CSV table of C-alpha atoms in Angstrom, one decimal:
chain,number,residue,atom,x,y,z
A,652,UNK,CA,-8.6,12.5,0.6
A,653,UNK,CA,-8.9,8.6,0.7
A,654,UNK,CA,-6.4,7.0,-1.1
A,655,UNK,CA,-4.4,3.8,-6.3
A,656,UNK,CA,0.5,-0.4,-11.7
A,657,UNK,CA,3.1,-2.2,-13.7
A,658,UNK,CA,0.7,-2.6,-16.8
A,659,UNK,CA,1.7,0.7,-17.5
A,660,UNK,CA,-1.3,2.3,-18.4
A,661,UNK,CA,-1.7,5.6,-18.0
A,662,UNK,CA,-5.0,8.3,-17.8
A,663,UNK,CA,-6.3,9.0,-21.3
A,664,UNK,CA,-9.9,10.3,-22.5
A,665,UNK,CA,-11.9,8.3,-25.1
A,666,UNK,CA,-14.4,10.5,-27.1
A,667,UNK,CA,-17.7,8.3,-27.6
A,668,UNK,CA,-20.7,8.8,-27.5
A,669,UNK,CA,-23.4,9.1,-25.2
A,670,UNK,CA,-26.7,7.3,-24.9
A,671,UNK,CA,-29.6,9.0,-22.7
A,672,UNK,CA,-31.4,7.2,-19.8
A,673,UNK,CA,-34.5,6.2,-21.8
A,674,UNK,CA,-36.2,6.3,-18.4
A,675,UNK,CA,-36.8,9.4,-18.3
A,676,UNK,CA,-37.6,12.2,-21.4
A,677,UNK,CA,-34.2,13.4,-22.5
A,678,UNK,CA,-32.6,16.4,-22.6
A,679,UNK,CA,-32.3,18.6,-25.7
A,680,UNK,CA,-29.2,17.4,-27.4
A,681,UNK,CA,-29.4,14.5,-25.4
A,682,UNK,CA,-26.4,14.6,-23.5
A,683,UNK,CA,-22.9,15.6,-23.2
A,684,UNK,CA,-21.3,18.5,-25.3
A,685,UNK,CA,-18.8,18.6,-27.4
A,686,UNK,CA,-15.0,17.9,-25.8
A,687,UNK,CA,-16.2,15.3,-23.7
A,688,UNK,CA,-15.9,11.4,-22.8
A,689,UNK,CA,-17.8,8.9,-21.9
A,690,UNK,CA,-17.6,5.1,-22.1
A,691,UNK,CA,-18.6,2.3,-20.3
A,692,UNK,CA,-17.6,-1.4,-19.0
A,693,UNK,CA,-19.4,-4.5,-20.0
A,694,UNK,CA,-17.3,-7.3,-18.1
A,695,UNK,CA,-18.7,-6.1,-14.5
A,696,UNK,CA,-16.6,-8.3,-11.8
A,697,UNK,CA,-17.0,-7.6,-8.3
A,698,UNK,CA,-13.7,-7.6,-5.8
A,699,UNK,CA,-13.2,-8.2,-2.5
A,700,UNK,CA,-11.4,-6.3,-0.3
A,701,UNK,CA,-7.5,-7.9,-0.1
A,702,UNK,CA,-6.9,-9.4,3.7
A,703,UNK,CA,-3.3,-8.6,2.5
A,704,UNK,CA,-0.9,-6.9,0.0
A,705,UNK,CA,2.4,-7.6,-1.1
A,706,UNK,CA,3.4,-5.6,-3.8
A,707,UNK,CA,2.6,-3.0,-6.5
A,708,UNK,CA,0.6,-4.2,-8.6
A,709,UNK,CA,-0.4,-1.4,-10.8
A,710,UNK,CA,0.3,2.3,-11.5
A,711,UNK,CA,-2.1,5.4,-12.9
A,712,UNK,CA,-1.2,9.2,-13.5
A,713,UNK,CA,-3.5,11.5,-13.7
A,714,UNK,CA,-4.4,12.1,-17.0
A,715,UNK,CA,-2.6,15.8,-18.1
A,716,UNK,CA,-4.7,19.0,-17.5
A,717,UNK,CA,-6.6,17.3,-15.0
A,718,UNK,CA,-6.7,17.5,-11.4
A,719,UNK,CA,-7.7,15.1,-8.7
A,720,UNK,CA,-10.5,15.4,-6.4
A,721,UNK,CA,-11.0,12.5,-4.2
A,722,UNK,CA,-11.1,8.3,-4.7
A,723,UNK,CA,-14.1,6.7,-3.5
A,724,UNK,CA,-14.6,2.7,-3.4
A,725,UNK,CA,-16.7,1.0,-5.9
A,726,UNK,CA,-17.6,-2.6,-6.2
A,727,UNK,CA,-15.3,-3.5,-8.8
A,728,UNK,CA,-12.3,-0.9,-7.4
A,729,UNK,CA,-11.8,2.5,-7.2
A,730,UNK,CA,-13.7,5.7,-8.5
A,731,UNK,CA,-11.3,8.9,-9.4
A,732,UNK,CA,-12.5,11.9,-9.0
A,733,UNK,CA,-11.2,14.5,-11.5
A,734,UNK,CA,-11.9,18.0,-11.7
A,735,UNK,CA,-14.3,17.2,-15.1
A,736,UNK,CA,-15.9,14.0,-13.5
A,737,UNK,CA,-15.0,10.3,-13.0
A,738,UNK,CA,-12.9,7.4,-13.9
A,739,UNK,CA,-13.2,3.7,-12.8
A,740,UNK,CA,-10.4,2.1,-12.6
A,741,UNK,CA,-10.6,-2.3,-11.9
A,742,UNK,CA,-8.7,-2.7,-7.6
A,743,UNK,CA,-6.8,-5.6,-8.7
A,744,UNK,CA,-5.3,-4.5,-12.1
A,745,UNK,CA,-5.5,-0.6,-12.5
A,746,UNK,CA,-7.5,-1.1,-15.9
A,747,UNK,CA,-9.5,1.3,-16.9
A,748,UNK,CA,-13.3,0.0,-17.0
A,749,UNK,CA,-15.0,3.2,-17.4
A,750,UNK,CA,-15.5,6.9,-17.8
A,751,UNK,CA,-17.7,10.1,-17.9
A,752,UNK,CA,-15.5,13.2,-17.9
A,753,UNK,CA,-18.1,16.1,-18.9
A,754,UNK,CA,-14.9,18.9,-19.4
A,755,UNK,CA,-15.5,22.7,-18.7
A,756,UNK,CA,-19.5,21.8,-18.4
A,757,UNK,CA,-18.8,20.0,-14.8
A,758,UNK,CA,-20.0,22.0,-12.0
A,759,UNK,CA,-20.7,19.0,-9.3
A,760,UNK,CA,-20.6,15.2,-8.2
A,761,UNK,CA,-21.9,13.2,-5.5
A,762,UNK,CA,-20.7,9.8,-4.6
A,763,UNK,CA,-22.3,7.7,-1.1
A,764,UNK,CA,-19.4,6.1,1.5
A,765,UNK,CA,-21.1,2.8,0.0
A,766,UNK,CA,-19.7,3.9,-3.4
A,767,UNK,CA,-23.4,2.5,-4.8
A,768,UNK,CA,-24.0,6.1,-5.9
A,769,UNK,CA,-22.3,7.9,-8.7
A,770,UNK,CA,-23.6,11.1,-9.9
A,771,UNK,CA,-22.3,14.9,-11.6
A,772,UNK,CA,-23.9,17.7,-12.2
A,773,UNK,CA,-23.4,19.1,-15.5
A,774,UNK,CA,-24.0,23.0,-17.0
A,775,UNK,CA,-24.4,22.9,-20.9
A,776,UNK,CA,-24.4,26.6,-22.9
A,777,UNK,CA,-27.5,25.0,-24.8
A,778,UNK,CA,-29.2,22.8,-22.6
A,779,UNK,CA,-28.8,24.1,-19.4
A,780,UNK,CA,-28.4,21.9,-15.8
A,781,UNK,CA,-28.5,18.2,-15.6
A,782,UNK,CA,-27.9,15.7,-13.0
A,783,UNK,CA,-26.4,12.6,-14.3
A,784,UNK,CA,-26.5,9.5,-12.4
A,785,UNK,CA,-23.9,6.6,-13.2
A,786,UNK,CA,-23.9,3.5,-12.6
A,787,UNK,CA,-21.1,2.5,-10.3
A,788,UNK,CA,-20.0,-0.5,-11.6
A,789,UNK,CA,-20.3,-0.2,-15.6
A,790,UNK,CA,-20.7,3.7,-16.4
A,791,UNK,CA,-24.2,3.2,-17.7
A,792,UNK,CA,-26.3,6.7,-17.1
A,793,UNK,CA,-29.0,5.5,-15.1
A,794,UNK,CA,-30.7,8.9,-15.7
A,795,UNK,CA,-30.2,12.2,-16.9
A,796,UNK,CA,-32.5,14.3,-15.3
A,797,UNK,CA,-32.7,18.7,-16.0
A,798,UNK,CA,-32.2,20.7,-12.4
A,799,UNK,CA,-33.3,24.2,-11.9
A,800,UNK,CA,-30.3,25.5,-11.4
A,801,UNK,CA,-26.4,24.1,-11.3
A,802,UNK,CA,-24.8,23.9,-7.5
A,803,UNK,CA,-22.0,25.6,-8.4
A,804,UNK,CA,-21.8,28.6,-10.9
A,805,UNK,CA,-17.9,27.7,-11.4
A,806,UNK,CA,-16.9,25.7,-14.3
A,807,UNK,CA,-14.7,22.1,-12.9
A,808,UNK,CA,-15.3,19.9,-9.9
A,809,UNK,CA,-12.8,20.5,-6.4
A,810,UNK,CA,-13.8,19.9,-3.0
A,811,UNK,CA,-16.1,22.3,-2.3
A,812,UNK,CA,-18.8,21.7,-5.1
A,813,UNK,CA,-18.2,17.6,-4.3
A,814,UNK,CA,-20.3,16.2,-1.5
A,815,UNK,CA,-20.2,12.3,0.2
A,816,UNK,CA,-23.5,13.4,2.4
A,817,UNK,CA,-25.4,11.2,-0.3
A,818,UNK,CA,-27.6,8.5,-0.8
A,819,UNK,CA,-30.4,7.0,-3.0
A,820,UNK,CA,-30.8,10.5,-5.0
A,821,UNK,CA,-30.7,12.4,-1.5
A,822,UNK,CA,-28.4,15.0,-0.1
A,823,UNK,CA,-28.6,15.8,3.8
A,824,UNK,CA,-27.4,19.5,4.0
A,825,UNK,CA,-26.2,21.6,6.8
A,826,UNK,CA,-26.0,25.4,6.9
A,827,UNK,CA,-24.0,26.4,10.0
A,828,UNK,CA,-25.0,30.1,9.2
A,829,UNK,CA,-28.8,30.0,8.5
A,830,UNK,CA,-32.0,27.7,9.5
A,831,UNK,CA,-32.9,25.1,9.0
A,832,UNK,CA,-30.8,23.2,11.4
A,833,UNK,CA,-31.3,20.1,8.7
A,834,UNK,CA,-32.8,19.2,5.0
A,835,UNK,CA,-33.1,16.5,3.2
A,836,UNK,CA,-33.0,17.2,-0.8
A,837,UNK,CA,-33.5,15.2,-3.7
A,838,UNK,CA,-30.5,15.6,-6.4
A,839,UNK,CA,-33.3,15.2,-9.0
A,840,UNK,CA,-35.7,17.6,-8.2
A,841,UNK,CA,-33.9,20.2,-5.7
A,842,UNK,CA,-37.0,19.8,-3.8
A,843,UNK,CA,-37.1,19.3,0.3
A,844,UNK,CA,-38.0,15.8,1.1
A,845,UNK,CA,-38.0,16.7,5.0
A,846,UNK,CA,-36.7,19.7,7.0
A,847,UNK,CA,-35.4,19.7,10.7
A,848,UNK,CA,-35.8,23.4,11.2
A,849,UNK,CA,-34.6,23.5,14.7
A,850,UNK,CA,-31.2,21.5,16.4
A,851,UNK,CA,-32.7,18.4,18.6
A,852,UNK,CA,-33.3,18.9,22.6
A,853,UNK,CA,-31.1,17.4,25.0
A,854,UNK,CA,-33.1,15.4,27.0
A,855,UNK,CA,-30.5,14.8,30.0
A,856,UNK,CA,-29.3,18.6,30.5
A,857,UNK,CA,-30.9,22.0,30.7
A,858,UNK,CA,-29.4,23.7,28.2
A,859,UNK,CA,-32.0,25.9,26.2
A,860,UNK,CA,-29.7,27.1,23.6
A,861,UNK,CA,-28.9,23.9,21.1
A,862,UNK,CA,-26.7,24.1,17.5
A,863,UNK,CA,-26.4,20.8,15.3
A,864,UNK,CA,-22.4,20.5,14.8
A,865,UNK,CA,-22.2,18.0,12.6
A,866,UNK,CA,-24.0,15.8,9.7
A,867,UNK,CA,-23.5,12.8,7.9
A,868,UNK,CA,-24.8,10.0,5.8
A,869,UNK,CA,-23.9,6.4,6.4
A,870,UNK,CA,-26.1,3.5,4.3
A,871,UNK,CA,-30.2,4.7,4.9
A,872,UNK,CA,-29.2,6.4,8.3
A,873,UNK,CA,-28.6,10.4,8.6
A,874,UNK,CA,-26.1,11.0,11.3
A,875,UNK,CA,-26.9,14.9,13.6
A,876,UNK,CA,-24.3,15.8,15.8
A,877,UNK,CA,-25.8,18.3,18.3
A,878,UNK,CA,-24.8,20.7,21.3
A,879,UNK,CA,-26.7,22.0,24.2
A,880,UNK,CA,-26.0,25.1,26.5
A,881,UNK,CA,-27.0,28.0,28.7
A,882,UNK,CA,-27.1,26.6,32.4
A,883,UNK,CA,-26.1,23.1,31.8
A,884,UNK,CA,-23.9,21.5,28.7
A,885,UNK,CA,-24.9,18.7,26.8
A,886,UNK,CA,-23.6,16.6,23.6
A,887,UNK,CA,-25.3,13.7,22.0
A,888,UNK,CA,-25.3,12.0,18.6
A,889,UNK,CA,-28.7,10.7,16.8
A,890,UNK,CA,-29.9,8.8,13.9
A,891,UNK,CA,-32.2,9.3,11.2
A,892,UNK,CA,-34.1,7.6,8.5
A,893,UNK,CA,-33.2,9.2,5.3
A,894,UNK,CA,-36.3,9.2,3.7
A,895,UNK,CA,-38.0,10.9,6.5
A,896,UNK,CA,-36.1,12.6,8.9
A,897,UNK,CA,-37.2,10.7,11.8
A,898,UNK,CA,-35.4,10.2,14.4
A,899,UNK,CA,-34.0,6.6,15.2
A,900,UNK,CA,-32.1,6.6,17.8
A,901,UNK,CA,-29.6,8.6,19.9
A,902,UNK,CA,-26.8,8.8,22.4
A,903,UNK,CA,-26.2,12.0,24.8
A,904,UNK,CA,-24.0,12.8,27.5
A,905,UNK,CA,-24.0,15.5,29.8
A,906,UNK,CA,-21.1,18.4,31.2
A,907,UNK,CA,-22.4,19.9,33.7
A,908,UNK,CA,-22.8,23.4,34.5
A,909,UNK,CA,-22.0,25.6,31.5
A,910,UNK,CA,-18.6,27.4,31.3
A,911,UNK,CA,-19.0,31.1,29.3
A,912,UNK,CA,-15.6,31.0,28.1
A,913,UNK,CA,-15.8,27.4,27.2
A,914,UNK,CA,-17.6,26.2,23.2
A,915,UNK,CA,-19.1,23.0,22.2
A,916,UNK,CA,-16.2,20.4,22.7
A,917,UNK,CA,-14.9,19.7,19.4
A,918,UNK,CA,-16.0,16.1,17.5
A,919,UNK,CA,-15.1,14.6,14.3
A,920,UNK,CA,-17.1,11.5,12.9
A,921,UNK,CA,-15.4,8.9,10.7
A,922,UNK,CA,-17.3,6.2,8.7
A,923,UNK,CA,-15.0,3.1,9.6
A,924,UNK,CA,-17.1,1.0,7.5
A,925,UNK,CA,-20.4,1.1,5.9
A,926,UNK,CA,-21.7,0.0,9.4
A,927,UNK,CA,-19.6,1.5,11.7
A,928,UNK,CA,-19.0,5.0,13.0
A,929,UNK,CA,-16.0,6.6,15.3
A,930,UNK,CA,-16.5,9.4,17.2
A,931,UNK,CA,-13.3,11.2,18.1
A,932,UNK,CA,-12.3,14.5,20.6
A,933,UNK,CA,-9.5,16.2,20.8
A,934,UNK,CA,-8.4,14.8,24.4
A,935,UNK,CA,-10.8,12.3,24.7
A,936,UNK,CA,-11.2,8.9,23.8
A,937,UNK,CA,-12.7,7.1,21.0
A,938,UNK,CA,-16.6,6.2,20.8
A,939,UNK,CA,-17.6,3.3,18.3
A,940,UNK,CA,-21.2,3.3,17.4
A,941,UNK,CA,-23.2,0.9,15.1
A,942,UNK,CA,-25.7,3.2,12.7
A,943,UNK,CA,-27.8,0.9,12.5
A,944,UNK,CA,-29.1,0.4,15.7
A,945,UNK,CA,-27.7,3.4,17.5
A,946,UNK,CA,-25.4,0.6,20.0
A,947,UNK,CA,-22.3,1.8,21.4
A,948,UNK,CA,-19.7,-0.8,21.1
A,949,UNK,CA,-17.5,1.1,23.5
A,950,UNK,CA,-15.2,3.3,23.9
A,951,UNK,CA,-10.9,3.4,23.6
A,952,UNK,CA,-8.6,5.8,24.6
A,953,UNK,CA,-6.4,5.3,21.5
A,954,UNK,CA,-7.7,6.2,17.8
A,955,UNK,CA,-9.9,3.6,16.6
A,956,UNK,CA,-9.2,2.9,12.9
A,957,UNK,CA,-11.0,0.2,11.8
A,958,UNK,CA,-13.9,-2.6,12.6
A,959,UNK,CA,-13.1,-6.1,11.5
A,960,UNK,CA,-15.7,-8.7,10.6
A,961,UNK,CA,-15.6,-10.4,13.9
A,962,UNK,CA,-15.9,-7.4,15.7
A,963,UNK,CA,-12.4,-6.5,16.8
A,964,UNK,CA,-11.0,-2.9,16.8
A,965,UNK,CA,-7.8,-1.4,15.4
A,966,UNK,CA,-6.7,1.2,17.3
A,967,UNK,CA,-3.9,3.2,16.8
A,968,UNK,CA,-2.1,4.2,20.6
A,969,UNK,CA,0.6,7.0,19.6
A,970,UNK,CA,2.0,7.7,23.0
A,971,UNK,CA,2.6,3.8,23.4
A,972,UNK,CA,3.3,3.2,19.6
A,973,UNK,CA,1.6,0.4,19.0
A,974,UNK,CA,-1.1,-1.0,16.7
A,975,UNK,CA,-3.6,-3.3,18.7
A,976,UNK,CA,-6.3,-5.3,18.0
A,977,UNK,CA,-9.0,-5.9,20.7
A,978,UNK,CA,-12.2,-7.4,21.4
A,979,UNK,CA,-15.1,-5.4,22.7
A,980,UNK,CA,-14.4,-6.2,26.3
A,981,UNK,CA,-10.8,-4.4,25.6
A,982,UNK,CA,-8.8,-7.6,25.5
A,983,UNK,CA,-5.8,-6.8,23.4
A,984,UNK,CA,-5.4,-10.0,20.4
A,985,UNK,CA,-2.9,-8.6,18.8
A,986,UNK,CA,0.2,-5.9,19.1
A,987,UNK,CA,2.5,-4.4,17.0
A,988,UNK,CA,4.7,-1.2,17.1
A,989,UNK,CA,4.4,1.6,14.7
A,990,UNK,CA,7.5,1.5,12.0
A,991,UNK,CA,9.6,4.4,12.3
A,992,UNK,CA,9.0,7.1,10.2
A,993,UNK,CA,5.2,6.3,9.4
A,994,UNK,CA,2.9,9.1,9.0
A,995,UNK,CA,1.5,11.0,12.4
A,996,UNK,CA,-1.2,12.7,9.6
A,997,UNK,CA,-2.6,10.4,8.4
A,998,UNK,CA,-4.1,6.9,9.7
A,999,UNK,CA,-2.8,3.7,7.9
A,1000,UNK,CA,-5.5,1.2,6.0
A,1001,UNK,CA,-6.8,-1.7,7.9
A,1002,UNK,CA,-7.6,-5.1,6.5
A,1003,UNK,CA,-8.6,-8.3,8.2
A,1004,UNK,CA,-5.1,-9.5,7.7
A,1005,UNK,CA,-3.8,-6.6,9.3
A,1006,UNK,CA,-2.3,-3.1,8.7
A,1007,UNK,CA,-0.5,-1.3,5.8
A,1008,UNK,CA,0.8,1.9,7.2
A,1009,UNK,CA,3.2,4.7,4.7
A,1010,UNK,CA,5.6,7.2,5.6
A,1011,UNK,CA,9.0,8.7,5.1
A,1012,UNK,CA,12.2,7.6,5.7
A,1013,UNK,CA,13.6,9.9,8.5
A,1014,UNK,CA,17.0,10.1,6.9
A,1015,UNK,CA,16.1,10.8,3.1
A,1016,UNK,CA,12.4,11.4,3.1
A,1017,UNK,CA,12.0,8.4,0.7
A,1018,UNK,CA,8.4,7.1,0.1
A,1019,UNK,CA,7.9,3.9,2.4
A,1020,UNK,CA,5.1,1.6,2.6
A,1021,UNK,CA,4.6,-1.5,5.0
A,1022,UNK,CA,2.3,-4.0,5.5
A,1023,UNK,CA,2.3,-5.5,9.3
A,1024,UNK,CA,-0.2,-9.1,9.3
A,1025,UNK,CA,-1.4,-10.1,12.4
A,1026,UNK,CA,0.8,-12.2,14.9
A,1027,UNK,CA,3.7,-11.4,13.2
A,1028,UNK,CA,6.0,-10.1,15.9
A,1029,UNK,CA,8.8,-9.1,13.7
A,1030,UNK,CA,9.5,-6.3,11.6
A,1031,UNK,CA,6.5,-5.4,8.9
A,1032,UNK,CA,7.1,-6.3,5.2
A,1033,UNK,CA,8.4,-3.2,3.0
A,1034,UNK,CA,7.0,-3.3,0.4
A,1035,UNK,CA,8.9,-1.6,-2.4
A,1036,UNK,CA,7.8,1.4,-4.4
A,1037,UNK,CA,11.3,3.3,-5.8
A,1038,UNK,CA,10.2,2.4,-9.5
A,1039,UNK,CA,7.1,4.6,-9.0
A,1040,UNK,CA,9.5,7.6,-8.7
A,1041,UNK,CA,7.7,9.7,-5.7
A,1042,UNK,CA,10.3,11.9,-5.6
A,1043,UNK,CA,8.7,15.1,-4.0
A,1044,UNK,CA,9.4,15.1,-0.6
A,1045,UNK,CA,6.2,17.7,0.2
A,1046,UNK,CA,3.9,15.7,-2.0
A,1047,UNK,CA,0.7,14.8,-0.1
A,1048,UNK,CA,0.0,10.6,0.7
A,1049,UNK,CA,-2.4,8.9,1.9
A,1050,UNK,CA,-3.6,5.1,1.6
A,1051,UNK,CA,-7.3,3.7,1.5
A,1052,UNK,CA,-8.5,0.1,1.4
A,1053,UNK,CA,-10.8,-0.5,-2.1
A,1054,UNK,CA,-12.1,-4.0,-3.6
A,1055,UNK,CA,-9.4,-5.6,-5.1
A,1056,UNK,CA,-6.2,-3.4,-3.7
A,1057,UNK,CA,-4.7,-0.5,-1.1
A,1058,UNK,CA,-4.5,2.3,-3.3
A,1059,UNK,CA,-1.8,4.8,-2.0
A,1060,UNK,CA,-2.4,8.2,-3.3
A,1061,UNK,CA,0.8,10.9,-3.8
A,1062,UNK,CA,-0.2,13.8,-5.2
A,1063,UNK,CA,2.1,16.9,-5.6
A,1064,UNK,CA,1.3,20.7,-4.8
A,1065,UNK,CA,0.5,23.1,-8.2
A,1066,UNK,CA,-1.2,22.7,-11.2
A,1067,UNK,CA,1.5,21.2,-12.5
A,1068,UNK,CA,2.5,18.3,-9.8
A,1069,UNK,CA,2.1,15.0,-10.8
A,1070,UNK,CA,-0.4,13.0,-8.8
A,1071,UNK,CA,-0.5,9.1,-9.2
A,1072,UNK,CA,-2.1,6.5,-7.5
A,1073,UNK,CA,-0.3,3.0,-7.1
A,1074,UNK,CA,-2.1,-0.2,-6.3
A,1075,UNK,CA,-0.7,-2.4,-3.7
A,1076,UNK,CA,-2.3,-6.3,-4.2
């Protein structure tokens, strides 16, 4: 999950009431049932992303009987995910701005790495399925629009039924079980807007037998990860247009002669920002690629976390324990070591002032959370979060950079646990 206040404002529900998206012919009953929220934000202001953090600047529980999802970035903060649908909560104060929890009629939501798109899926008794899109940055439904049929037959959001593979109304789906290899649908009208029904060729091995292994959306550009085999082995990434599947551009590499015992080599892909991609192996190193035009900036042996605007790389070396910063020719900028105790799990936030890493405390298991700038040599600054009272010590944490703040995330096992976000400015 991507990770987040002294005001001291915790998560409530407002009952209001709910205008339909005149765009389009409403829904019977127009809207929301009963036992539901919505409201929306009318001062829109737009945040940067903090080169730096200091402090906590705000704090937000989970509003009771809830659970949360995910955290996406927005324009003017952070988008909660909760198990009934989402609140927006302002990066630089914690404020609530806005709101559409849809209760026990929630079956879905969708939400682009841009954070442009907001949309759930609601299941009404009366009125049947509806797609709801939000606007990101005040709440307003865009549309309200009646699907066939609800993705999910189970009443609540969780990670299953909520999908990032979005943008501009579409959802890229992948079934690693059944053909097509690759679809394109539209969240309005469930309806195919292209279909890929077989994996792509390699074009640099013979391998006759191919599988896409992976799929992704970044901006306008679908991302296929594919495998070849059967005589020689071959991997390669490509990109596609969203509106109509065709392909623009792609990277391969080949293996060699196949190995029977031996599977596609295992690759994760990591939006590093809404321009950059990482692709990362198990004992390999790290491949950078812009989406946009399918260019490999290069390649690292550490963990590449992060792209800054003039191009440098963060990458994380573990073995050396170090944070670097380096151009695209390799040349190390900047070096500083990991703090003791920081978490192996998970990778730390970047911004262009440097790094805010969290952890543990090896001798108590106390919350810590540091922020390391750039040329500073000496130890990072703590920054201080006791008063937040993070007490479990198997609670899950993470931290993710939004406009306006690093959010760290703690969010404790059960349906009980608490789960808060804290946001450092």
């Amino acid at each position: 999950m991507n990770g987040g206040f002294v005001m001291g404002v915790t998560g409530r529900t407002r009952l209001l009431t709910v205008v339909c998206a005149s765009l389009l012919l409403p829904l019977a009953g127009c809207g929301l049932s009963s036992g539901t929220g919505h409201s929306t934000n009318d001062d829109v202001r737009e945040l940067a992303y903090p080169e730096r953090v200091e402090r906590v600047g705000w704090e937000w529980e989970v509003p009771e009987g809830a659970r949360l999802v995910d955290t996406v970035p927005v324009p003017v903060g952070i988008a909660v995910l909760l198990d009934d649908g989402f609140v927006v909560l302002a990066g630089d104060t914690g404020e609530e701005l806005w709101e559409y929890r849809a209760g026990e009629d929630a079956r879905a939501a969708y939400a682009s790495h841009l954070g442009d798109y907001l949309a759930v899926e609601i299941e009404d008794p009366e009125d049947g399925s509806a797609l709801v899109e939000l606007d990101p940055s005040t709440g307003e439904v865009l549309q309200e629009v009646a699907v066939e049929e609800a993705t999910s037959s189970d009443r609540g959001i969780d990670e299953g039924s909520f999908s990032r593979n979005v943008a501009d109304g579409v959802r890229v789906a992948r079934d690693p079980f059944d053909d097509p290899a690759l679809r394109a649908l539209s969240l309005e009208t469930g309806e195919a807007l292209w279909v890929q029904e077989e994996p792509p060729e390699c074009t640099t091995v013979d391998g006759p037998s191919r599988d896409t292994t992976a799929a992704s959306v970044l901006g306008e550009v679908v991302l296929e990860g594919f495998f070849c085999t059967g005589g020689e082995d071959g991997a390669g990434l490509l990109g596609r247009n969203l509106a109509t599947g065709e392909e623009l551009w792609r990277f391969e590499e080949d293996f060699g002669p196949s190995e029977p015992d031996l599977g596609a080599p295992e690759r994760r892909y990591d939006p590093l920002t809404d321009r950059y991609l990482a692709e990362r192996t198990l004992n390999g190193p790290t491949r950078v690629f812009d989406v946009v035009t399918g260019e490999l900036l290069g390649e690292w042996e550490g963990a590449v976390i992060g792209v800054l605007e003039d191009e440098s790389v963060v990458v994380l070396y573990a073995e050396e324990g170090e944070y670097r910063r380096e151009d695209l020719s390799g040349e190390v900028l900047n070096a500083m070591p990991i703090p003791s105790g920081a978490s192996r799990s998970e990778y730390p936030a970047v911004l262009e002032g440097g790094v805010i890493g969290h952890g543990r405390d090896t001798r108590d298991q106390e919350v810590q959370v540091w922020f390391h700038a750039w040329g500073n040599d000496g130890e990072p600054s703590a920054i201080d979060v006791s008063d937040a009272a993070l007490e479990d010590d198997k609670a899950a944490l993470s931290t993710t950079a939004v406009p306006g703040a690093v959010v760290l995330s703690y969010s404790e096992d059960g349906d009980e646990g608490r789960e808060v976000l804290l946001g450092l400015t």
